[in-house]
Amino acid sequence: MISEVLVRMQNLSRTYWRGKMSVQALVDATGLVRPGDRIALVGPSGSGKSTLLQLMAGLDKPTDGEITWPVLDELSGLLPRQVSVVFQMPSLLPPLSVLENVELPMLLGDASVEEARQTAREMLDIFNLHELADKLPEELSGGQAQRVAMARALACRPQLLLADEPTGQLDRHTARHMFDVLFNFLQGSGTALVVATHDPAVAERLAVNWRMQHGVLEVS
Ligand SMILES: Nc1ncnc2c1ncn2[C@@H]1O[C@H](COP(=O)(O)OP(=O)(O)OP(=O)(O)O)[C@@H](O)[C@H]1O
Ligand SMILES: [Mg+2]
């Protein structure tokens, strides 16, 4: 049923232009994301994983094809309660503490200051990051910053979580633990999860693997 589809992608293509040079980063991609899906997006570097996630997040527009979010209404701007993104590049806001970073999307939504603070503290507890609450992003290791970004993305309880290499800077044990916490948190929530990853151990934990090669998406 169309009403059960979070993201519908039909023949999506994305070409980047740099002067007269073009790169076809995504070619004719078609797929569906439904509530509760656990999807790993796997493929070599440069195959188009981040490009596809940016389109699914509504942060970029396809050059061709159509993408819709039937359950989420038409996306207009960032709607943290609907779609949360963990970016591949560091994305914590430098002047804000860890706690304030986690609070921010909730404050941009409809949470009160008190609610945002309480939930942010709970999220930091869940991810075992409470000791970092008052630190600035520049004081964190890469892996700590990635875990804070994950806590921030989940704080709004989004319907769709898009995570781009969220364990890229974590050791194997910490990566496993982060996914344990993530799955535990999402259990029974209906939140769909799409994770771009190079890590076979992460891909193995997700029910479905979508493969990308030279911009071509193979949906299993
Ligand atoms: N803003 C941009 N301008 C021009 N080319 C780009 C841009 N972003 C990505 N590309 C190109 O598009 C292709 C796909 O890039 P993308 O970042 O989607 O790959 P990826 O699968 O996420 O790679 P990685 O695993 O290294 O993160 C690559 O050839 C890349 O060089
Ligand atoms: Mg990428």
Coordinates of C-alpha atoms and ligand atoms in Angstrom, one line a residue:
M1 CA 0.0 0.0 0.0
I2 CA 1.3 3.4 -0.9
S3 CA 0.4 4.8 2.5
E4 CA 2.9 2.4 4.1
V5 CA 5.8 3.8 2.1
L6 CA 8.2 6.2 3.7
V7 CA 10.3 6.9 0.6
R8 CA 9.5 6.0 -3.0
M9 CA 12.3 6.5 -5.5
Q10 CA 11.6 6.0 -9.2
N11 CA 14.3 6.1 -11.8
L12 CA 16.4 8.6 -9.8
S13 CA 19.5 10.0 -11.4
R14 CA 21.9 12.7 -10.1
T15 CA 24.6 14.2 -12.3
Y16 CA 27.1 16.6 -10.8
W17 CA 28.6 19.3 -13.0
R18 CA 31.9 21.0 -12.5
G19 CA 32.3 23.4 -15.5
K20 CA 32.1 21.1 -18.5
M21 CA 32.9 18.0 -16.6
S22 CA 30.1 15.8 -15.3
V23 CA 29.9 12.9 -13.0
Q24 CA 26.9 10.5 -13.1
A25 CA 26.8 9.8 -9.4
L26 CA 23.4 8.0 -9.5
V27 CA 21.8 6.3 -12.5
D28 CA 18.2 5.3 -12.6
A29 CA 17.7 4.2 -9.0
T30 CA 14.4 2.7 -8.0
G31 CA 13.5 1.5 -4.5
L32 CA 11.1 1.8 -1.5
V33 CA 11.7 2.3 2.2
R34 CA 8.9 1.2 4.5
P35 CA 8.4 1.7 8.2
G36 CA 10.7 -0.6 10.3
D37 CA 13.0 -1.4 7.4
R38 CA 16.7 -2.0 8.2
I39 CA 18.7 -1.3 5.1
A40 CA 22.4 -1.3 4.5
L41 CA 23.7 0.7 1.5
V42 CA 27.0 -0.9 0.5
G43 CA 29.4 -0.3 -2.3
P44 CA 32.9 1.0 -3.0
S45 CA 34.0 4.5 -2.4
G46 CA 32.6 6.9 -5.0
S47 CA 29.7 4.5 -5.9
G48 CA 27.0 7.0 -5.0
K49 CA 25.9 6.0 -1.4
S50 CA 26.1 9.6 0.0
T51 CA 24.5 11.0 -3.1
L52 CA 21.5 8.7 -2.6
L53 CA 21.2 9.4 1.1
Q54 CA 21.2 13.2 0.4
L55 CA 18.3 12.7 -2.0
M56 CA 16.4 10.5 0.5
A57 CA 16.9 13.2 3.1
G58 CA 15.5 15.8 0.8
L59 CA 18.7 17.8 1.0
D60 CA 19.4 17.5 -2.7
K61 CA 17.2 17.2 -5.8
P62 CA 17.6 14.5 -8.5
T63 CA 18.5 15.6 -12.0
D64 CA 16.0 13.1 -13.3
G65 CA 13.3 10.8 -11.9
E66 CA 11.0 11.2 -8.9
I67 CA 11.3 10.9 -5.2
T68 CA 8.3 11.2 -2.8
W69 CA 7.8 10.7 0.9
P70 CA 4.2 9.4 1.0
V71 CA 3.8 9.1 4.7
L72 CA 5.9 12.1 5.7
D73 CA 4.1 14.6 3.5
E74 CA 6.2 16.5 1.0
L75 CA 9.4 17.3 2.7
S76 CA 9.9 21.0 2.9
G77 CA 13.2 21.9 4.6
L78 CA 14.5 19.8 7.5
L79 CA 11.9 18.2 9.6
P80 CA 13.8 16.5 12.4
R81 CA 10.9 14.5 13.8
Q82 CA 10.4 12.9 10.4
V83 CA 13.9 12.4 9.0
S84 CA 17.2 12.5 10.9
V85 CA 20.6 12.3 9.2
V86 CA 23.9 11.3 10.6
F87 CA 26.4 12.8 8.1
Q88 CA 29.6 11.3 6.9
M89 CA 31.5 14.5 7.6
P90 CA 31.7 15.8 11.2
S91 CA 28.5 17.8 11.7
L92 CA 28.4 18.9 15.3
L93 CA 28.1 22.7 15.6
P94 CA 31.4 23.9 17.0
P95 CA 30.3 26.7 19.4
L96 CA 27.7 24.5 21.1
S97 CA 28.5 21.9 23.8
V98 CA 27.7 18.3 23.3
L99 CA 24.5 18.6 25.3
E100 CA 23.4 21.7 23.4
N101 CA 24.2 20.0 20.1
V102 CA 21.8 17.1 21.1
E103 CA 19.1 19.6 22.2
L104 CA 19.2 21.7 19.1
P105 CA 17.0 19.7 16.7
M106 CA 14.4 19.3 19.4
L107 CA 14.4 23.0 20.0
L108 CA 14.0 23.6 16.3
G109 CA 11.0 21.3 16.5
D110 CA 8.3 21.9 19.1
A111 CA 10.1 20.8 22.3
S112 CA 10.2 23.2 25.3
V113 CA 13.7 24.1 26.7
E114 CA 13.1 21.7 29.7
E115 CA 11.9 18.8 27.5
A116 CA 14.9 19.2 25.1
R117 CA 17.3 19.3 28.0
Q118 CA 15.9 16.2 29.7
T119 CA 15.7 14.2 26.5
A120 CA 19.2 15.2 25.5
R121 CA 20.5 14.0 28.9
E122 CA 18.7 10.7 28.5
M123 CA 20.1 10.3 25.0
L124 CA 23.6 10.9 26.3
D125 CA 23.1 8.4 29.1
I126 CA 21.8 5.8 26.6
F127 CA 24.9 6.1 24.5
N128 CA 27.2 6.3 27.5
L129 CA 28.3 9.8 26.6
H130 CA 27.1 11.7 29.7
E131 CA 30.6 12.5 30.8
L132 CA 31.1 14.5 27.6
A133 CA 27.9 16.7 28.0
D134 CA 29.8 19.9 28.7
K135 CA 32.6 19.5 26.2
L136 CA 32.9 21.3 22.9
P137 CA 33.1 19.3 19.7
E138 CA 36.7 20.2 19.2
E139 CA 37.5 18.4 22.4
L140 CA 36.1 15.1 21.2
S141 CA 37.7 12.2 19.3
G142 CA 36.3 11.4 15.9
G143 CA 34.5 8.4 17.3
Q144 CA 33.1 10.2 20.2
A145 CA 31.8 12.9 17.8
Q146 CA 30.1 10.2 15.7
R147 CA 28.4 8.7 18.7
V148 CA 27.1 12.2 19.7
A149 CA 25.8 12.7 16.2
M150 CA 23.9 9.5 16.4
A151 CA 22.5 10.4 19.8
R152 CA 21.4 13.8 18.4
A153 CA 19.8 12.2 15.3
L154 CA 17.7 9.8 17.5
A155 CA 16.7 12.4 20.1
C156 CA 13.7 13.5 17.9
R157 CA 12.5 10.0 17.4
P158 CA 12.5 10.3 13.7
Q159 CA 10.4 8.1 11.4
L160 CA 13.4 7.7 9.1
L161 CA 17.0 7.6 10.1
L162 CA 19.7 8.0 7.4
A163 CA 23.2 7.3 8.6
D164 CA 26.2 7.8 6.4
E165 CA 29.2 5.7 7.6
P166 CA 28.2 6.2 11.2
T167 CA 30.9 3.8 12.5
G168 CA 33.7 4.9 10.2
Q169 CA 35.8 6.1 13.1
L170 CA 34.9 3.5 15.6
D171 CA 36.8 0.4 16.6
R172 CA 35.0 -2.9 16.0
H173 CA 33.9 -3.3 19.6
T174 CA 32.6 0.3 19.9
A175 CA 30.8 0.0 16.6
R176 CA 29.1 -3.2 17.7
H177 CA 28.0 -1.6 20.9
M178 CA 26.7 1.5 19.1
F179 CA 24.5 -0.7 16.9
D180 CA 23.3 -2.7 20.0
V181 CA 22.2 0.5 21.6
L182 CA 20.7 1.8 18.3
F183 CA 18.6 -1.4 17.7
N184 CA 17.5 -1.5 21.3
F185 CA 16.4 2.1 21.1
L186 CA 14.5 1.5 17.8
Q187 CA 12.8 -1.7 18.9
G188 CA 9.1 -1.5 18.2
S189 CA 9.3 2.1 17.1
G190 CA 8.6 1.6 13.3
T191 CA 11.5 3.9 12.6
A192 CA 13.2 2.9 9.3
L193 CA 16.9 2.8 9.1
V194 CA 19.2 3.2 6.1
V195 CA 22.9 3.0 6.8
A196 CA 25.6 3.6 4.2
T197 CA 28.6 1.5 5.3
H198 CA 31.9 -0.1 4.2
D199 CA 31.9 -2.3 7.3
P200 CA 30.7 -5.9 6.5
A201 CA 30.0 -6.5 10.2
V202 CA 27.5 -3.6 10.2
A203 CA 25.9 -4.6 6.8
E204 CA 25.4 -8.1 8.2
R205 CA 23.3 -6.8 11.1
L206 CA 20.9 -5.1 8.8
A207 CA 18.1 -7.2 7.3
V208 CA 18.5 -6.0 3.7
N209 CA 21.5 -5.0 1.7
W210 CA 21.3 -2.6 -1.2
R211 CA 24.4 -2.6 -3.4
M212 CA 25.8 0.3 -5.3
Q213 CA 28.3 0.2 -8.1
H214 CA 29.2 3.1 -10.3
G215 CA 26.0 4.9 -9.4
V216 CA 23.8 1.9 -10.1
L217 CA 21.6 0.7 -7.3
E218 CA 20.8 -3.0 -6.9
V219 CA 17.9 -3.5 -4.5
S220 CA 17.6 -7.1 -3.2
Ligands
LIG1 N1 29.3 17.8 -4.9 C1 29.9 17.1 -5.8 N2 30.4 17.6 -7.0 C2 30.9 16.8 -7.9 N3 31.1 15.5 -7.8 C3 30.6 14.9 -6.7 C4 30.0 15.7 -5.6 N4 29.6 14.8 -4.7 C5 30.0 13.6 -5.1 N5 30.6 13.6 -6.3 C6 31.0 12.5 -7.1 O1 29.9 11.6 -7.2 C7 30.4 10.2 -7.1 C8 29.6 9.6 -5.9 O2 30.0 10.2 -4.7 P1 29.4 9.8 -3.3 O3 29.9 10.7 -2.3 O4 27.9 9.6 -3.4 O5 30.0 8.3 -3.1 P2 30.1 7.3 -1.8 O6 29.6 6.0 -2.3 O7 29.3 8.0 -0.7 O8 31.6 7.3 -1.5 P3 32.4 7.1 -0.1 O9 32.2 5.6 0.3 O10 33.8 7.4 -0.4 O11 31.7 8.0 0.9 C9 31.9 10.3 -6.9 O12 32.5 10.1 -8.2 C10 32.1 11.7 -6.4 O13 33.4 12.1 -6.8
MG2 MG 29.9 8.7 1.1

